[in-house]
CSV table of C-alpha atoms and ligand atoms in Angstrom, one decimal:
chain,number,residue,atom,x,y,z
X,1,MET,CA,66.0,-21.1,-10.2
X,2,THR,CA,68.5,-21.5,-7.4
X,3,LYS,CA,68.2,-18.9,-4.7
X,4,SER,CA,71.5,-17.5,-3.5
X,5,ILE,CA,72.8,-18.0,0.0
X,6,GLU,CA,73.3,-14.6,1.7
X,7,LEU,CA,76.6,-13.7,3.3
X,8,LYS,CA,76.3,-11.8,6.5
X,9,SER,CA,78.4,-8.8,7.3
X,10,GLU,CA,80.3,-8.4,10.6
X,11,THR,CA,77.6,-6.0,11.8
X,12,GLU,CA,74.9,-8.6,11.1
X,13,LEU,CA,76.9,-11.4,12.7
X,14,LYS,CA,77.2,-9.2,15.8
X,15,LYS,CA,73.4,-9.0,16.1
X,16,MET,CA,73.0,-12.7,15.5
X,17,ARG,CA,75.7,-13.4,18.1
X,18,THR,CA,73.7,-11.3,20.6
X,19,ALA,CA,70.5,-13.2,19.8
X,20,GLY,CA,72.3,-16.5,19.9
X,21,LYS,CA,73.9,-15.9,23.3
X,22,ALA,CA,70.4,-15.2,24.8
X,23,THR,CA,69.1,-18.4,23.3
X,24,ALA,CA,72.0,-20.3,24.7
X,25,LYS,CA,71.5,-18.9,28.2
X,26,ILE,CA,67.9,-19.8,28.2
X,27,LEU,CA,68.5,-23.4,27.0
X,28,GLU,CA,71.2,-23.8,29.6
X,29,SER,CA,68.9,-22.6,32.4
X,30,LEU,CA,66.3,-25.2,31.4
X,31,LYS,CA,68.7,-28.0,32.5
X,32,SER,CA,67.8,-27.3,36.1
X,33,PHE,CA,64.2,-26.0,35.4
X,34,ILE,CA,63.0,-29.2,33.7
X,35,LYS,CA,62.0,-31.8,36.2
X,36,PRO,CA,59.2,-34.3,36.8
X,37,GLY,CA,55.9,-32.6,37.6
X,38,ILE,CA,56.3,-29.5,35.5
X,39,THR,CA,54.1,-29.1,32.4
X,40,THR,CA,55.2,-28.3,28.9
X,41,GLU,CA,53.3,-25.0,29.3
X,42,ASP,CA,55.5,-24.1,32.4
X,43,ILE,CA,58.5,-24.5,30.1
X,44,ASP,CA,56.9,-22.2,27.5
X,45,LYS,CA,56.1,-19.5,30.1
X,46,GLU,CA,59.6,-19.6,31.5
X,47,VAL,CA,61.1,-19.3,27.9
X,48,PHE,CA,58.8,-16.3,27.2
X,49,LYS,CA,59.7,-14.6,30.5
X,50,GLN,CA,63.4,-15.0,29.8
X,51,ILE,CA,63.3,-13.9,26.2
X,52,SER,CA,61.4,-10.8,27.3
X,53,SER,CA,63.9,-10.1,30.0
X,54,PHE,CA,66.6,-9.9,27.3
X,55,ASN,CA,64.3,-7.3,25.5
X,56,MET,CA,64.1,-9.7,22.6
X,57,LYS,CA,61.2,-11.3,20.8
X,58,PRO,CA,60.4,-15.1,20.6
X,59,ALA,CA,61.1,-16.1,17.0
X,60,PHE,CA,58.4,-18.8,16.9
X,61,LEU,CA,55.4,-17.0,18.6
X,62,GLY,CA,53.0,-16.4,15.7
X,63,TYR,CA,55.4,-17.8,13.1
X,64,GLY,CA,53.0,-19.4,10.6
X,65,GLY,CA,50.4,-19.2,13.3
X,66,PHE,CA,52.4,-21.2,15.9
X,67,PRO,CA,50.8,-20.4,19.3
X,68,ALA,CA,53.8,-20.4,21.7
X,69,SER,CA,57.3,-19.2,22.2
X,70,ALA,CA,58.9,-22.6,22.5
X,71,CYS,CA,58.3,-25.8,20.6
X,72,VAL,CA,58.2,-28.5,23.3
X,73,SER,CA,58.1,-32.1,22.1
X,74,VAL,CA,57.9,-35.1,24.4
X,75,ASN,CA,59.2,-38.6,23.8
X,76,ASP,CA,57.9,-39.7,20.3
X,77,GLU,CA,57.2,-36.1,19.4
X,78,LEU,CA,60.0,-34.9,17.2
X,79,VAL,CA,59.4,-31.2,16.5
X,80,HIS,CA,56.8,-28.5,16.7
X,81,GLY,CA,55.2,-29.8,19.9
X,82,ILE,CA,52.6,-27.3,21.3
X,83,PRO,CA,53.1,-26.5,25.0
X,84,ASN,CA,50.1,-27.6,27.0
X,85,ASP,CA,49.1,-27.2,30.7
X,86,SER,CA,47.8,-30.7,30.8
X,87,CYS,CA,51.0,-32.3,29.6
X,88,GLU,CA,52.9,-33.0,32.8
X,89,LEU,CA,56.4,-34.4,32.5
X,90,SER,CA,57.3,-37.6,34.4
X,91,SER,CA,60.6,-39.2,35.3
X,92,GLY,CA,61.9,-41.2,32.3
X,93,ASP,CA,60.5,-38.8,29.7
X,94,ILE,CA,62.7,-36.9,27.3
X,95,VAL,CA,61.7,-33.5,26.2
X,96,THR,CA,63.0,-31.3,23.3
X,97,VAL,CA,62.8,-27.6,23.7
X,98,ASP,CA,63.4,-25.6,20.5
X,99,ILE,CA,63.6,-21.9,20.7
X,100,GLY,CA,64.6,-18.8,18.7
X,101,THR,CA,65.1,-15.2,19.6
X,102,ILE,CA,65.0,-12.1,17.4
X,103,TYR,CA,67.4,-9.2,18.3
X,104,ASP,CA,67.2,-6.1,16.2
X,105,GLY,CA,65.7,-8.0,13.3
X,106,TYR,CA,68.1,-11.0,13.4
X,107,TYR,CA,67.3,-14.5,14.3
X,108,SER,CA,68.8,-17.3,16.4
X,109,ASP,CA,67.6,-20.9,16.5
X,110,SER,CA,68.6,-23.7,18.8
X,111,ALA,CA,67.2,-26.9,20.3
X,112,PHE,CA,68.2,-29.4,23.1
X,113,THR,CA,66.7,-32.7,24.2
X,114,TYR,CA,66.6,-32.9,28.0
X,115,PRO,CA,66.2,-36.0,30.2
X,116,VAL,CA,63.4,-35.7,32.8
X,117,GLY,CA,64.5,-37.3,36.0
X,118,ALA,CA,66.1,-40.7,35.5
X,119,ILE,CA,65.8,-42.0,31.9
X,120,SER,CA,66.5,-45.4,30.4
X,121,GLU,CA,69.9,-46.4,29.1
X,122,SER,CA,68.5,-46.5,25.5
X,123,ALA,CA,67.1,-43.0,25.8
X,124,GLU,CA,70.4,-41.8,27.2
X,125,LYS,CA,72.3,-43.3,24.3
X,126,LEU,CA,69.9,-41.7,21.8
X,127,LEU,CA,70.5,-38.3,23.3
X,128,LYS,CA,74.3,-38.7,23.4
X,129,VAL,CA,74.5,-40.0,19.8
X,130,THR,CA,72.2,-37.2,18.5
X,131,GLU,CA,74.1,-34.5,20.3
X,132,ASP,CA,77.5,-35.9,19.3
X,133,SER,CA,76.3,-36.0,15.6
X,134,LEU,CA,75.6,-32.2,15.8
X,135,TYR,CA,79.2,-31.6,16.8
X,136,LYS,CA,80.5,-34.0,14.1
X,137,ALA,CA,78.6,-31.9,11.6
X,138,ILE,CA,79.8,-28.6,13.0
X,139,GLU,CA,83.4,-29.8,12.6
X,140,GLN,CA,82.8,-29.9,8.9
X,141,VAL,CA,81.9,-26.3,8.7
X,142,LYS,CA,84.8,-24.4,7.1
X,143,PRO,CA,85.4,-22.5,3.9
X,144,GLY,CA,86.0,-24.8,1.0
X,145,ASN,CA,83.9,-27.7,2.4
X,146,ARG,CA,80.5,-28.3,0.9
X,147,LEU,CA,77.1,-28.5,2.5
X,148,GLY,CA,77.1,-32.3,1.7
X,149,ASP,CA,80.1,-32.8,4.0
X,150,VAL,CA,78.0,-31.4,6.9
X,151,SER,CA,75.0,-33.6,6.0
X,152,TYR,CA,77.1,-36.7,5.5
X,153,ALA,CA,78.8,-36.1,8.9
X,154,VAL,CA,75.5,-36.5,10.7
X,155,GLN,CA,74.3,-39.5,8.7
X,156,SER,CA,77.5,-41.4,8.7
X,157,TYR,CA,77.9,-41.0,12.5
X,158,VAL,CA,74.3,-41.8,13.4
X,159,GLU,CA,73.3,-44.7,11.2
X,160,PRO,CA,75.9,-47.2,12.4
X,161,PHE,CA,74.1,-47.1,15.8
X,162,GLY,CA,71.0,-48.5,14.1
X,163,TYR,CA,69.1,-45.2,14.4
X,164,SER,CA,67.4,-43.4,11.5
X,165,ILE,CA,67.7,-39.9,10.2
X,166,VAL,CA,64.4,-38.0,9.7
X,167,ARG,CA,64.0,-37.1,6.0
X,168,ASP,CA,61.1,-34.8,6.1
X,169,TYR,CA,62.7,-32.0,8.2
X,170,CYS,CA,66.1,-30.4,8.0
X,171,GLY,CA,68.2,-27.5,9.0
X,172,HIS,CA,68.3,-24.1,7.2
X,173,GLY,CA,70.0,-20.8,6.6
X,174,LEU,CA,68.9,-17.9,8.8
X,175,GLY,CA,69.5,-14.3,9.3
X,176,ARG,CA,66.8,-11.6,8.9
X,177,ASN,CA,64.5,-14.5,8.4
X,178,LEU,CA,64.1,-17.7,10.5
X,179,HIS,CA,64.3,-19.8,7.3
X,180,GLU,CA,66.6,-18.9,4.5
X,181,GLU,CA,68.7,-20.7,1.8
X,182,PRO,CA,70.2,-23.2,2.0
X,183,SER,CA,68.4,-26.3,3.3
X,184,VAL,CA,70.6,-28.3,5.5
X,185,PRO,CA,69.6,-32.0,5.4
X,186,ASN,CA,70.9,-34.5,7.9
X,187,PHE,CA,71.8,-37.0,5.2
X,188,GLY,CA,73.7,-36.6,2.0
X,189,LYS,CA,76.9,-37.2,0.0
X,190,PRO,CA,80.3,-35.7,0.8
X,191,GLY,CA,81.7,-33.3,-1.7
X,192,THR,CA,78.3,-32.2,-3.0
X,193,GLY,CA,76.1,-29.2,-2.6
X,194,PRO,CA,77.0,-25.5,-2.3
X,195,ARG,CA,80.4,-24.5,-1.1
X,196,LEU,CA,80.6,-23.0,2.3
X,197,LEU,CA,81.8,-19.4,2.4
X,198,PRO,CA,82.7,-17.1,5.3
X,199,GLY,CA,79.6,-15.1,6.3
X,200,MET,CA,77.1,-18.0,5.7
X,201,VAL,CA,75.0,-18.8,8.7
X,202,ILE,CA,73.2,-22.1,9.0
X,203,ALA,CA,71.1,-23.9,11.6
X,204,ILE,CA,72.3,-27.5,11.8
X,205,GLU,CA,69.7,-29.7,13.5
X,206,PRO,CA,70.0,-33.5,13.5
X,207,MET,CA,66.7,-35.2,14.1
X,208,VAL,CA,67.1,-38.9,15.0
X,209,ASN,CA,64.7,-41.7,15.7
X,210,ILE,CA,65.4,-44.9,17.5
X,211,GLY,CA,63.0,-46.6,15.0
X,212,LYS,CA,62.2,-46.0,11.4
X,213,TYR,CA,62.6,-42.5,9.9
X,214,TYR,CA,58.9,-42.0,9.0
X,215,VAL,CA,57.0,-39.2,10.8
X,216,ARG,CA,53.5,-37.8,10.7
X,217,VAL,CA,51.8,-34.6,11.8
X,218,LEU,CA,49.1,-34.8,14.4
X,219,PRO,CA,45.6,-33.4,13.8
X,220,ASN,CA,46.6,-30.1,15.6
X,221,GLU,CA,48.6,-29.5,12.3
X,222,TRP,CA,51.8,-28.8,14.2
X,223,THR,CA,53.1,-31.6,16.4
X,224,VAL,CA,55.3,-34.0,14.4
X,225,VAL,CA,55.6,-37.6,15.9
X,226,THR,CA,57.4,-40.7,14.8
X,227,ARG,CA,55.1,-43.0,12.9
X,228,ASP,CA,56.2,-46.1,14.8
X,229,GLY,CA,56.0,-44.3,18.2
X,230,SER,CA,59.7,-44.7,18.8
X,231,LEU,CA,61.7,-42.2,20.8
X,232,CYS,CA,63.4,-39.4,18.9
X,233,ALA,CA,65.9,-36.6,19.7
X,234,HIS,CA,66.7,-33.2,18.2
X,235,PHE,CA,69.7,-31.0,18.9
X,236,GLU,CA,70.4,-27.7,17.0
X,237,HIS,CA,72.8,-24.9,16.9
X,238,THR,CA,73.1,-21.7,14.7
X,239,VAL,CA,76.5,-21.8,13.2
X,240,ALA,CA,78.4,-19.2,11.2
X,241,VAL,CA,81.1,-20.0,8.7
X,242,THR,CA,84.2,-18.0,9.5
X,243,LYS,CA,87.5,-17.3,7.7
X,244,ASP,CA,89.1,-20.5,9.0
X,245,GLY,CA,86.3,-22.6,10.4
X,246,TYR,CA,83.1,-22.0,12.3
X,247,GLU,CA,81.6,-20.1,15.2
X,248,ILE,CA,78.7,-21.5,17.1
X,249,LEU,CA,76.4,-18.5,17.7
X,250,THR,CA,74.0,-20.3,20.1
X,251,GLN,CA,76.7,-21.2,22.6
X,252,LEU,CA,77.6,-19.6,25.9
U,301,LIG,MG1,64.9,-24.7,16.0
U,302,LIG,MG1,65.8,-24.6,12.9
């Protein structure tokens, strides 16, 4: 059975926009907060404090038993990193912070990979290509296009750089739930998949490895790392399909 993709009303979109703006402000503020010497737990505490100051709830805290407000993933950690007070960031690291907020029952979800201090040229290129691929994908969001067009935009942009697209994790619909239909893979064929309609809301989230695409989950049952230990990056926005294109809900 194919589950249907929910279309959000203007009232629902308004709530998701409010949630998304808060998420965007928090991720923006972390650009100056993240520096060598802070721990991944410091980031989580800051995220929790800011989400609370918006009178919102952290979407990830307790989700499936996740123990923190932010997923904080360092270097070869791709997603679902658990913040830790012994994990201190050093210059040259890259760190992904993935957060979500809930406002009046509606979710937002966004992620950004930050440089810590001065990073290598290869890391810098990885971040740029991955972030650019997110916007290439977003450009494909319009009524009439299909989900495969969005997926293909990421893959066709990223792979010529010699990077690989993670297969085991992908984007998703969201609304009153953090994860709804449809799945939004970062690879696929143009002209395939469900047609995009105004009112659909999807989280698009390219996950890109410098090395091979294989990943594994650490014994803590959360943290996902690249199997070959290569660096990886992850950028995500919550995006609504509008009458004539798209609206990025997790943008300032
Ligand atoms: Mg996320
Ligand atoms: Mg997501």
